[in-house]
Amino acid sequence: MHDTPELLRFDPNGAFLDTTGISRAQLRALAPQLEAARHTVLHEDVDQYAQPQTIPPEKQPLDAAFFPLPEQMLAEYRAQRAASEVGRILATAQRLGELVDRVVVLGIGGSYMGALALMNACCQPHFNELDRGRRGGRPRMYFAGNNVDNDATQGLLQLLGTARPASTCDERWAIVVISKSGGTLETAVALRQFLAALRASCGNDPALLRQLIVPVTGRSGRLFELAQALACPELYYVPDGVGGRFSVLSPVGLLPAAILGLDVIRLLQGAAAMNAHFRTAPVGSNVVLDFVGVSHLLERERGCTVRVLSVWSAALEAAGWWYDQLLAESLGKSARGATPLTAVNTRDLHSRAQQHQEGRRDKLLTNVIVDAWRTDPLAVGASELDQDRLNQHADRTLPEIMAAAIAGTNEAYRDAGRPTTNLHLPRVDEYCLGQFFQMMMLATVVEGRVLGINPYGQPGVEAYKRNMNRILAGG
Ligand code: PA5
């Protein structure tokens, strides 16, 4: 159903408000700055990345390689098919699917949030509960190594079963461990614990064990060395110049997605389509530049430092978390940077809407609206028990109720002078998710260039890591 590839659409109209929003003229006036930032991302960053000796100190690190990655991976796949990285990822996914019924993805931050977002968005909502046939023969997927939570870890180990060696595909499981640095404590501790359980589940057979661990890491580091020691036959690299939270369209996100049976080619094609749009569309019809322009102006002119991504589909909640992390870690520096927050509606209308409508005037609301649902519209239905007075809406469907909720909420926010924008996703599928990821990564970098904040690197978190290691060592 991909005959007419559609692009995401950004509608900023609800941000143009007389006394509490911004004006179209202000957005037009910002155009030269936005275009200059785009030029930096398209040309200066790319050139400097290619010649590292030219990178000025304030732009270190310059992890600009995420930008051309989708096109590069697609071109390599077209030219080399099975021998390309995408081809190898597809083969690994196929192999694991035939061998195991469960895959545990170990990773934290940028090393798992994209995969989780993809699973939640593109798989059947209860994927892990389905039998193997209804999962298309694909393994169930669990995420760990993103915390040091004793009970969560014990709970998953219990589920995987450590009492006796696995003898059938239904009992067998595998590990995909993802860490760019290879030294992140949470992931390393989890790998040690899950590796011990996996070894037992393999009946201590090292040949089988190494078939069931697939590392994704940098070209050196502790995880790389461990993978060598285990003689893992398959290993994927996080590409040079691609930072953790910018790595969803590398093996970091693609391998788990392929294991789940998702269409990774469509994902990459969606991202490439967003790149093409970003390169040429002018301010006023460029979803990346317009999104940045409106968000930046509202922060600068109206003190809207809280950015609420209001997703009108439960499938997009983890995509919102992925974006929260991207924005928070990239621009939350030098006592600056907006605070991202994901809300899922209509669910959170009953927990947050009060504050969003009448609380502090420090928020920009960006609705993420799905234009077409994947499954048939479900009607309310008629009933002889009409005590709930719903027979009057018997023919109304959930998409119609959702549309009414979106329109009603937007109207209420407009009446209350609350700046609101709409980002339309034609559908929730791999092609649109690919666009969404690339759009948000580009927007974050463009905004960083406008603000003069280096979006790459995360200097702040080094302090907590140092302190934690000192405390652990008894210091
Ligand atoms: O965006 C980032 O760089 C971080 O969120 C990292 O992805 C996270 O800290 C995990 O790092 P690593 O992949 O090195 O284990």
Short mmCIF file of C-alpha atoms and ligand atoms in Angstrom, two decimals:
data_model
loop_
_atom_site.label_atom_id
_atom_site.label_comp_id
_atom_site.label_asym_id
_atom_site.label_seq_id
_atom_site.Cartn_x
_atom_site.Cartn_y
_atom_site.Cartn_z
CA MET A 1 0.00 0.00 0.00
CA HIS A 2 2.90 2.38 -0.74
CA ASP A 3 1.81 3.59 -4.18
CA THR A 4 1.64 7.26 -3.20
CA PRO A 5 4.37 7.99 -0.70
CA GLU A 6 3.22 10.90 1.40
CA LEU A 7 5.24 13.31 3.45
CA LEU A 8 4.62 14.39 6.99
CA ARG A 9 2.79 17.71 7.10
CA PHE A 10 3.36 20.50 9.63
CA ASP A 11 0.54 22.98 10.30
CA PRO A 12 1.69 25.91 12.50
CA ASN A 13 -1.56 27.90 12.31
CA GLY A 14 -2.48 27.40 15.96
CA ALA A 15 0.75 29.13 17.00
CA PHE A 16 -0.17 32.40 15.28
CA LEU A 17 -1.93 34.18 18.15
CA ASP A 18 -2.07 37.90 18.83
CA THR A 19 -1.01 38.26 22.44
CA THR A 20 0.26 34.82 23.50
CA GLY A 21 1.72 33.41 20.30
CA ILE A 22 3.81 34.55 17.36
CA SER A 23 3.05 36.08 13.97
CA ARG A 24 3.61 34.92 10.43
CA ALA A 25 5.80 37.98 9.92
CA GLN A 26 8.09 36.87 12.74
CA LEU A 27 8.49 33.45 11.12
CA ARG A 28 9.26 35.12 7.78
CA ALA A 29 11.82 37.36 9.48
CA LEU A 30 13.55 34.31 10.96
CA ALA A 31 13.85 32.66 7.52
CA PRO A 32 17.42 33.88 6.78
CA GLN A 33 18.65 32.45 10.10
CA LEU A 34 16.89 29.14 9.49
CA GLU A 35 18.27 28.95 5.98
CA ALA A 36 21.77 29.74 7.24
CA ALA A 37 21.46 26.94 9.78
CA ARG A 38 20.30 24.57 7.03
CA HIS A 39 23.30 25.58 4.95
CA THR A 40 25.57 24.79 7.89
CA VAL A 41 24.01 21.34 8.31
CA LEU A 42 24.01 20.57 4.57
CA HIS A 43 27.45 21.89 3.68
CA GLU A 44 29.72 23.22 6.43
CA ASP A 45 29.13 20.32 8.86
CA VAL A 46 29.48 17.74 6.09
CA ASP A 47 32.72 19.30 4.78
CA GLN A 48 34.24 19.68 8.24
CA TYR A 49 33.25 16.12 9.15
CA ALA A 50 35.09 14.91 6.04
CA GLN A 51 38.23 16.85 7.10
CA PRO A 52 38.38 16.52 10.89
CA GLN A 53 41.38 18.85 11.19
CA THR A 54 39.09 21.73 10.11
CA ILE A 55 36.52 21.23 12.92
CA PRO A 56 36.70 24.18 15.35
CA PRO A 57 36.85 23.29 19.09
CA GLU A 58 33.29 24.53 19.78
CA LYS A 59 31.93 22.07 17.20
CA GLN A 60 33.62 19.03 18.76
CA PRO A 61 32.25 16.40 18.63
CA LEU A 62 30.73 16.76 15.16
CA ASP A 63 28.64 13.62 14.69
CA ALA A 64 27.24 14.73 11.35
CA ALA A 65 27.26 11.29 9.72
CA PHE A 66 23.64 10.51 10.65
CA PHE A 67 22.42 12.85 7.91
CA PRO A 68 23.53 11.01 4.73
CA LEU A 69 23.28 7.57 6.35
CA PRO A 70 19.84 6.50 4.98
CA GLU A 71 20.81 7.18 1.36
CA GLN A 72 24.20 5.53 1.87
CA MET A 73 22.68 2.38 3.31
CA LEU A 74 20.05 2.19 0.57
CA ALA A 75 22.66 2.69 -2.17
CA GLU A 76 24.88 0.00 -0.69
CA TYR A 77 21.90 -2.37 -0.47
CA ARG A 78 20.96 -1.71 -4.10
CA ALA A 79 24.53 -2.36 -5.25
CA GLN A 80 25.50 -5.30 -3.04
CA ARG A 81 22.22 -6.82 -1.81
CA ALA A 82 23.08 -9.77 0.50
CA ALA A 83 26.64 -8.51 1.08
CA SER A 84 25.51 -5.02 2.13
CA GLU A 85 24.96 -4.09 5.77
CA VAL A 86 21.17 -4.04 5.31
CA GLY A 87 21.40 -7.42 3.55
CA ARG A 88 23.39 -8.87 6.44
CA ILE A 89 20.94 -7.42 8.98
CA LEU A 90 18.06 -9.08 7.14
CA ALA A 91 19.95 -12.39 7.14
CA THR A 92 20.69 -12.18 10.87
CA ALA A 93 17.04 -11.39 11.56
CA GLN A 94 15.95 -14.38 9.49
CA ARG A 95 18.45 -16.68 11.22
CA LEU A 96 17.44 -15.59 14.72
CA GLY A 97 13.75 -15.88 13.80
CA GLU A 98 14.27 -19.53 12.88
CA LEU A 99 16.30 -20.31 16.02
CA VAL A 100 14.58 -18.52 18.92
CA ASP A 101 11.21 -17.35 20.21
CA ARG A 102 12.46 -14.44 22.31
CA VAL A 103 15.11 -11.76 21.83
CA VAL A 104 16.35 -9.56 24.65
CA VAL A 105 17.70 -6.21 23.47
CA LEU A 106 20.21 -4.80 25.94
CA GLY A 107 20.98 -1.09 25.65
CA ILE A 108 20.26 2.28 27.20
CA GLY A 109 19.39 5.79 25.96
CA GLY A 110 20.02 6.13 22.25
CA SER A 111 21.00 2.48 22.13
CA TYR A 112 17.45 1.21 22.63
CA MET A 113 14.85 3.98 22.51
CA GLY A 114 14.56 3.99 18.71
CA ALA A 115 14.03 0.23 18.59
CA LEU A 116 11.39 0.44 21.31
CA ALA A 117 9.67 3.27 19.42
CA LEU A 118 9.62 1.18 16.25
CA MET A 119 8.26 -1.89 17.98
CA ASN A 120 5.47 0.05 19.69
CA ALA A 121 4.57 1.99 16.57
CA CYS A 122 4.73 -0.62 13.84
CA CYS A 123 4.00 -3.99 15.49
CA GLN A 124 0.62 -5.27 16.58
CA PRO A 125 0.04 -3.57 19.98
CA HIS A 126 0.12 -6.93 21.81
CA PHE A 127 2.85 -8.46 19.66
CA ASN A 128 4.59 -10.31 22.50
CA GLU A 129 1.30 -11.91 23.54
CA LEU A 130 0.59 -13.36 20.09
CA ASP A 131 1.41 -16.95 19.18
CA ARG A 132 4.31 -17.51 16.81
CA GLY A 133 2.15 -17.86 13.72
CA ARG A 134 0.41 -14.57 14.33
CA ARG A 135 3.81 -12.95 14.88
CA GLY A 136 4.77 -14.08 11.37
CA GLY A 137 7.35 -16.42 12.91
CA ARG A 138 9.18 -13.46 14.45
CA PRO A 139 10.54 -13.59 18.00
CA ARG A 140 9.01 -11.71 20.89
CA MET A 141 11.18 -8.79 21.98
CA TYR A 142 12.10 -7.51 25.45
CA PHE A 143 14.24 -4.55 26.47
CA ALA A 144 16.70 -4.65 29.37
CA GLY A 145 20.06 -3.18 30.28
CA ASN A 146 18.42 0.26 30.48
CA ASN A 147 18.37 0.34 34.28
CA VAL A 148 19.83 -1.37 37.30
CA ASP A 149 16.43 -2.46 38.56
CA ASN A 150 16.72 -5.70 40.52
CA ASP A 151 13.09 -6.80 40.24
CA ALA A 152 12.74 -5.94 36.56
CA THR A 153 15.86 -7.99 35.81
CA GLN A 154 14.80 -10.93 37.96
CA GLY A 155 11.34 -10.80 36.39
CA LEU A 156 12.70 -11.07 32.86
CA LEU A 157 15.20 -13.80 33.77
CA GLN A 158 12.32 -15.74 35.32
CA LEU A 159 10.26 -15.36 32.18
CA LEU A 160 13.13 -16.57 30.00
CA GLY A 161 13.44 -19.65 32.17
CA THR A 162 16.80 -20.66 33.58
CA ALA A 163 15.85 -24.00 35.19
CA ARG A 164 16.93 -26.31 32.34
CA PRO A 165 18.58 -26.03 28.93
CA ALA A 166 16.28 -24.97 26.10
CA SER A 167 15.60 -27.75 23.64
CA THR A 168 13.04 -26.25 21.25
CA CYS A 169 12.73 -23.00 19.35
CA ASP A 170 9.87 -21.99 21.65
CA GLU A 171 12.19 -22.23 24.67
CA ARG A 172 15.27 -20.73 23.06
CA TRP A 173 16.16 -17.03 23.31
CA ALA A 174 18.91 -14.71 22.14
CA ILE A 175 20.61 -11.46 23.09
CA VAL A 176 21.19 -8.37 20.95
CA VAL A 177 23.48 -6.12 22.96
CA ILE A 178 23.89 -2.53 21.81
CA SER A 179 26.41 -0.05 23.18
CA LYS A 180 28.41 2.36 21.07
CA SER A 181 31.05 3.00 23.72
CA GLY A 182 30.87 -0.61 24.89
CA GLY A 183 31.49 0.54 28.44
CA THR A 184 28.09 1.74 29.72
CA LEU A 185 27.59 0.27 33.18
CA GLU A 186 23.89 -0.59 33.01
CA THR A 187 24.24 -2.46 29.73
CA ALA A 188 27.50 -4.16 30.74
CA VAL A 189 26.04 -5.42 34.03
CA ALA A 190 22.94 -6.72 32.23
CA LEU A 191 25.05 -8.45 29.60
CA ARG A 192 27.03 -10.26 32.25
CA GLN A 193 23.83 -11.43 33.99
CA PHE A 194 21.88 -12.37 30.87
CA LEU A 195 24.95 -14.02 29.33
CA ALA A 196 25.23 -16.32 32.34
CA ALA A 197 21.54 -17.24 31.96
CA LEU A 198 21.93 -17.73 28.21
CA ARG A 199 24.95 -19.96 28.72
CA ALA A 200 22.86 -22.16 31.04
CA SER A 201 20.01 -22.15 28.55
CA CYS A 202 22.49 -23.36 25.88
CA GLY A 203 23.59 -26.26 28.12
CA ASN A 204 27.05 -24.63 28.30
CA ASP A 205 27.60 -25.20 24.58
CA PRO A 206 29.89 -22.33 23.46
CA ALA A 207 29.21 -22.94 19.78
CA LEU A 208 25.47 -22.48 20.30
CA LEU A 209 26.00 -19.59 22.73
CA ARG A 210 27.90 -17.49 20.23
CA GLN A 211 25.14 -18.02 17.63
CA LEU A 212 22.70 -16.42 20.06
CA ILE A 213 24.51 -13.17 20.86
CA VAL A 214 24.68 -10.34 18.37
CA PRO A 215 26.62 -7.26 19.54
CA VAL A 216 26.21 -3.81 18.01
CA THR A 217 29.09 -1.60 19.12
CA GLY A 218 32.00 0.63 18.17
CA ARG A 219 35.18 -0.59 16.50
CA SER A 220 36.94 -0.84 19.84
CA GLY A 221 36.02 -0.91 23.51
CA ARG A 222 35.05 -3.42 26.18
CA LEU A 223 32.00 -4.85 24.40
CA PHE A 224 34.01 -5.21 21.20
CA GLU A 225 36.68 -7.12 23.13
CA LEU A 226 34.08 -9.32 24.81
CA ALA A 227 32.54 -10.11 21.42
CA GLN A 228 36.00 -11.15 20.18
CA ALA A 229 36.53 -13.35 23.23
CA LEU A 230 33.15 -15.01 22.66
CA ALA A 231 33.98 -15.35 18.94
CA CYS A 232 30.55 -13.99 17.99
CA PRO A 233 30.19 -14.76 14.27
CA GLU A 234 28.02 -11.71 13.67
CA LEU A 235 28.77 -8.23 14.91
CA TYR A 236 27.52 -4.85 13.73
CA TYR A 237 29.18 -1.49 14.12
CA VAL A 238 27.63 1.78 15.18
CA PRO A 239 28.98 3.92 12.31
CA ASP A 240 31.69 6.44 13.05
CA GLY A 241 30.31 9.96 13.39
CA VAL A 242 26.84 8.77 14.45
CA GLY A 243 26.01 9.56 18.09
CA GLY A 244 23.79 7.34 20.26
CA ARG A 245 20.57 9.33 20.01
CA PHE A 246 21.18 9.87 16.28
CA SER A 247 21.71 6.16 15.57
CA VAL A 248 18.17 4.79 15.13
CA LEU A 249 18.67 4.40 11.36
CA SER A 250 21.94 2.49 11.77
CA PRO A 251 22.17 -1.17 12.90
CA VAL A 252 21.21 0.13 16.38
CA GLY A 253 17.58 0.51 15.28
CA LEU A 254 17.58 -1.51 12.07
CA LEU A 255 18.65 -4.84 13.56
CA PRO A 256 15.91 -5.02 16.23
CA ALA A 257 13.40 -3.72 13.64
CA ALA A 258 14.38 -6.41 11.15
CA ILE A 259 14.14 -9.08 13.87
CA LEU A 260 10.56 -7.91 14.48
CA GLY A 261 9.87 -8.32 10.76
CA LEU A 262 9.56 -4.59 10.08
CA ASP A 263 10.34 -3.21 6.64
CA VAL A 264 13.71 -1.55 7.20
CA ILE A 265 13.99 -0.51 3.57
CA ARG A 266 10.79 1.55 3.85
CA LEU A 267 12.15 3.03 7.08
CA LEU A 268 15.31 4.18 5.29
CA GLN A 269 13.33 5.38 2.28
CA GLY A 270 11.16 7.50 4.56
CA ALA A 271 14.25 9.09 6.10
CA ALA A 272 15.74 9.71 2.64
CA ALA A 273 12.48 11.36 1.54
CA MET A 274 12.71 13.69 4.54
CA ASN A 275 16.32 14.55 3.64
CA ALA A 276 15.27 15.41 0.09
CA HIS A 277 12.45 17.62 1.38
CA PHE A 278 14.70 19.32 3.95
CA ARG A 279 17.35 20.12 1.34
CA THR A 280 15.12 22.17 -0.95
CA ALA A 281 11.75 23.23 0.50
CA PRO A 282 11.61 26.92 1.50
CA VAL A 283 10.65 28.27 4.92
CA GLY A 284 6.85 28.27 4.95
CA SER A 285 6.62 24.76 3.50
CA ASN A 286 9.63 22.98 5.00
CA VAL A 287 8.48 20.78 7.89
CA VAL A 288 11.90 20.81 9.55
CA LEU A 289 12.58 24.54 9.26
CA ASP A 290 9.01 25.53 10.12
CA PHE A 291 8.95 23.25 13.18
CA VAL A 292 12.24 24.73 14.39
CA GLY A 293 11.22 28.29 13.57
CA VAL A 294 7.90 28.15 15.43
CA SER A 295 9.38 26.31 18.43
CA HIS A 296 12.34 28.68 18.65
CA LEU A 297 10.26 31.86 18.30
CA LEU A 298 7.80 30.76 20.97
CA GLU A 299 10.65 30.07 23.34
CA ARG A 300 12.39 33.36 22.54
CA GLU A 301 9.34 35.64 22.35
CA ARG A 302 6.90 34.01 24.79
CA GLY A 303 9.04 31.98 27.18
CA CYS A 304 7.51 28.68 26.01
CA THR A 305 10.32 26.52 27.38
CA VAL A 306 8.19 23.40 27.75
CA ARG A 307 7.48 21.51 24.53
CA VAL A 308 4.64 19.06 24.83
CA LEU A 309 4.53 16.46 22.07
CA SER A 310 0.90 15.44 22.23
CA VAL A 311 0.61 12.17 20.35
CA TRP A 312 -2.95 11.18 19.41
CA SER A 313 -2.14 7.48 19.14
CA ALA A 314 -0.88 5.18 21.88
CA ALA A 315 1.41 3.55 19.30
CA LEU A 316 3.48 6.75 19.22
CA GLU A 317 4.21 7.12 22.93
CA ALA A 318 7.64 5.53 22.73
CA ALA A 319 8.40 7.64 19.63
CA GLY A 320 7.68 10.60 21.90
CA TRP A 321 10.10 9.25 24.52
CA TRP A 322 12.71 8.83 21.79
CA TYR A 323 12.23 12.50 20.86
CA ASP A 324 12.28 13.59 24.53
CA GLN A 325 15.72 12.03 24.83
CA LEU A 326 16.95 13.49 21.56
CA LEU A 327 15.98 17.04 22.45
CA ALA A 328 16.91 16.88 26.14
CA GLU A 329 20.39 15.43 25.63
CA SER A 330 21.16 17.49 22.54
CA LEU A 331 20.13 21.02 23.52
CA GLY A 332 19.90 20.89 27.31
CA LYS A 333 23.29 22.53 27.74
CA SER A 334 24.82 25.76 29.08
CA ALA A 335 21.70 26.42 31.22
CA ARG A 336 19.58 26.47 28.05
CA GLY A 337 17.37 24.21 25.95
CA ALA A 338 13.62 23.55 26.03
CA THR A 339 12.12 20.79 28.18
CA PRO A 340 10.42 18.07 26.14
CA LEU A 341 7.40 16.16 27.41
CA THR A 342 5.34 13.46 25.74
CA ALA A 343 1.59 13.21 26.32
CA VAL A 344 -0.70 10.55 24.87
CA ASN A 345 -4.24 11.61 24.09
CA THR A 346 -7.03 11.26 24.75
CA ARG A 347 -5.58 9.39 27.75
CA ASP A 348 -3.69 12.36 29.18
CA LEU A 349 -6.55 14.79 28.65
CA HIS A 350 -7.65 13.31 31.97
CA SER A 351 -4.33 13.90 33.68
CA ARG A 352 -2.58 16.85 32.04
CA ALA A 353 -5.02 18.91 29.96
CA GLN A 354 -6.04 21.05 32.92
CA GLN A 355 -2.50 22.28 33.30
CA HIS A 356 -1.90 22.59 29.57
CA GLN A 357 -4.97 24.75 29.17
CA GLU A 358 -4.85 26.85 32.33
CA GLY A 359 -1.46 26.39 33.91
CA ARG A 360 1.67 28.47 33.37
CA ARG A 361 2.05 30.02 29.95
CA ASP A 362 5.33 28.27 29.30
CA LYS A 363 4.17 25.58 26.86
CA LEU A 364 4.04 24.91 23.17
CA LEU A 365 1.76 22.00 22.29
CA THR A 366 2.62 20.01 19.19
CA ASN A 367 -0.08 17.52 18.26
CA VAL A 368 1.10 14.46 16.38
CA ILE A 369 -1.98 13.39 14.42
CA VAL A 370 -2.39 10.13 12.53
CA ASP A 371 -4.42 10.75 9.37
CA ALA A 372 -5.26 7.12 8.53
CA TRP A 373 -5.57 4.27 11.02
CA ARG A 374 -4.17 0.87 10.19
CA THR A 375 -7.21 -1.21 11.02
CA ASP A 376 -10.92 -0.95 10.17
CA PRO A 377 -12.80 1.82 12.04
CA LEU A 378 -14.58 0.35 15.06
CA ALA A 379 -18.10 1.71 15.65
CA VAL A 380 -19.52 2.39 19.11
CA GLY A 381 -22.38 -0.01 18.32
CA ALA A 382 -26.05 -0.13 19.33
CA SER A 383 -27.21 -1.76 22.55
CA GLU A 384 -30.53 -2.55 24.24
CA LEU A 385 -28.85 -1.27 27.42
CA ASP A 386 -28.78 2.45 26.68
CA GLN A 387 -28.32 3.68 30.24
CA ASP A 388 -24.99 5.18 29.04
CA ARG A 389 -26.95 7.17 26.34
CA LEU A 390 -24.55 5.98 23.67
CA ASN A 391 -27.11 4.77 21.15
CA GLN A 392 -27.18 8.33 19.80
CA HIS A 393 -23.55 7.74 18.75
CA ALA A 394 -24.00 4.09 17.74
CA ASP A 395 -22.68 4.65 14.21
CA ARG A 396 -19.78 6.81 15.27
CA THR A 397 -16.38 5.16 15.04
CA LEU A 398 -13.29 5.53 17.23
CA PRO A 399 -11.49 7.54 14.50
CA GLU A 400 -14.47 9.92 14.41
CA ILE A 401 -14.45 10.30 18.19
CA MET A 402 -10.70 10.88 18.09
CA ALA A 403 -11.08 13.53 15.36
CA ALA A 404 -13.73 15.29 17.47
CA ALA A 405 -11.44 15.18 20.52
CA ILE A 406 -8.54 16.68 18.54
CA ALA A 407 -10.69 19.44 17.05
CA GLY A 408 -12.38 20.15 20.39
CA THR A 409 -9.09 20.31 22.28
CA ASN A 410 -7.44 22.53 19.68
CA GLU A 411 -10.43 24.88 19.80
CA ALA A 412 -10.29 25.05 23.60
CA TYR A 413 -6.54 25.74 23.53
CA ARG A 414 -7.01 28.41 20.89
CA ASP A 415 -9.75 30.09 22.97
CA ALA A 416 -7.38 30.05 25.93
CA GLY A 417 -4.57 31.54 23.84
CA ARG A 418 -2.39 28.43 24.03
CA PRO A 419 0.02 28.08 21.08
CA THR A 420 -0.59 24.76 19.35
CA THR A 421 0.76 23.20 16.16
CA ASN A 422 -0.16 20.00 14.29
CA LEU A 423 2.26 17.47 12.82
CA HIS A 424 0.33 15.09 10.57
CA LEU A 425 1.53 11.54 9.99
CA PRO A 426 -0.26 10.07 6.96
CA ARG A 427 -0.09 6.65 8.67
CA VAL A 428 1.85 4.91 11.39
CA ASP A 429 4.18 2.71 9.36
CA GLU A 430 7.87 2.32 8.65
CA TYR A 431 7.88 4.95 5.89
CA CYS A 432 6.33 7.63 8.11
CA LEU A 433 8.43 6.66 11.14
CA GLY A 434 11.58 6.97 9.01
CA GLN A 435 10.49 10.49 8.09
CA PHE A 436 9.65 11.34 11.69
CA PHE A 437 13.03 10.20 13.03
CA GLN A 438 14.98 12.05 10.35
CA MET A 439 12.81 15.17 10.69
CA MET A 440 13.37 15.37 14.42
CA MET A 441 17.11 14.69 14.23
CA LEU A 442 17.50 17.40 11.58
CA ALA A 443 15.30 19.81 13.54
CA THR A 444 17.37 19.29 16.67
CA VAL A 445 20.63 19.97 14.85
CA VAL A 446 19.22 23.00 13.00
CA GLU A 447 17.95 24.45 16.27
CA GLY A 448 21.34 23.81 17.86
CA ARG A 449 23.00 25.76 15.05
CA VAL A 450 20.47 28.63 15.44
CA LEU A 451 21.10 28.75 19.20
CA GLY A 452 24.86 28.23 19.00
CA ILE A 453 24.60 25.02 21.08
CA ASN A 454 26.52 21.96 19.90
CA PRO A 455 23.78 19.29 19.66
CA TYR A 456 26.26 16.42 19.72
CA GLY A 457 27.99 14.97 22.76
CA GLN A 458 26.59 14.93 26.31
CA PRO A 459 29.21 16.53 28.54
CA GLY A 460 26.87 16.72 31.55
CA VAL A 461 26.38 13.01 32.13
CA GLU A 462 30.09 12.38 32.56
CA ALA A 463 29.87 13.80 36.09
CA TYR A 464 27.22 11.39 37.34
CA LYS A 465 29.09 8.45 35.81
CA ARG A 466 32.34 9.48 37.50
CA ASN A 467 30.59 9.93 40.87
CA MET A 468 28.73 6.63 40.60
CA ASN A 469 31.89 4.70 39.79
CA ARG A 470 33.71 6.38 42.69
CA ILE A 471 30.90 5.50 45.11
CA LEU A 472 30.78 1.92 43.81
CA ALA A 473 34.52 1.62 44.33
CA GLY A 474 33.95 2.68 47.96
CA GLY A 475 35.42 6.19 47.56
O1 PA5 B 1 22.61 9.74 22.96
C1 PA5 B 1 23.53 9.28 23.59
O2 PA5 B 1 24.70 9.44 23.24
C2 PA5 B 1 23.27 8.44 24.81
O3 PA5 B 1 21.92 8.42 25.13
C3 PA5 B 1 23.78 7.03 24.61
O4 PA5 B 1 23.07 6.43 23.55
C4 PA5 B 1 23.65 6.21 25.88
O5 PA5 B 1 24.31 6.84 26.94
C5 PA5 B 1 24.21 4.81 25.68
O6 PA5 B 1 25.55 4.86 25.31
P1 PA5 B 1 26.30 3.60 24.75
O7 PA5 B 1 25.66 3.24 23.46
O8 PA5 B 1 27.72 4.02 24.58
O9 PA5 B 1 26.14 2.49 25.73
#
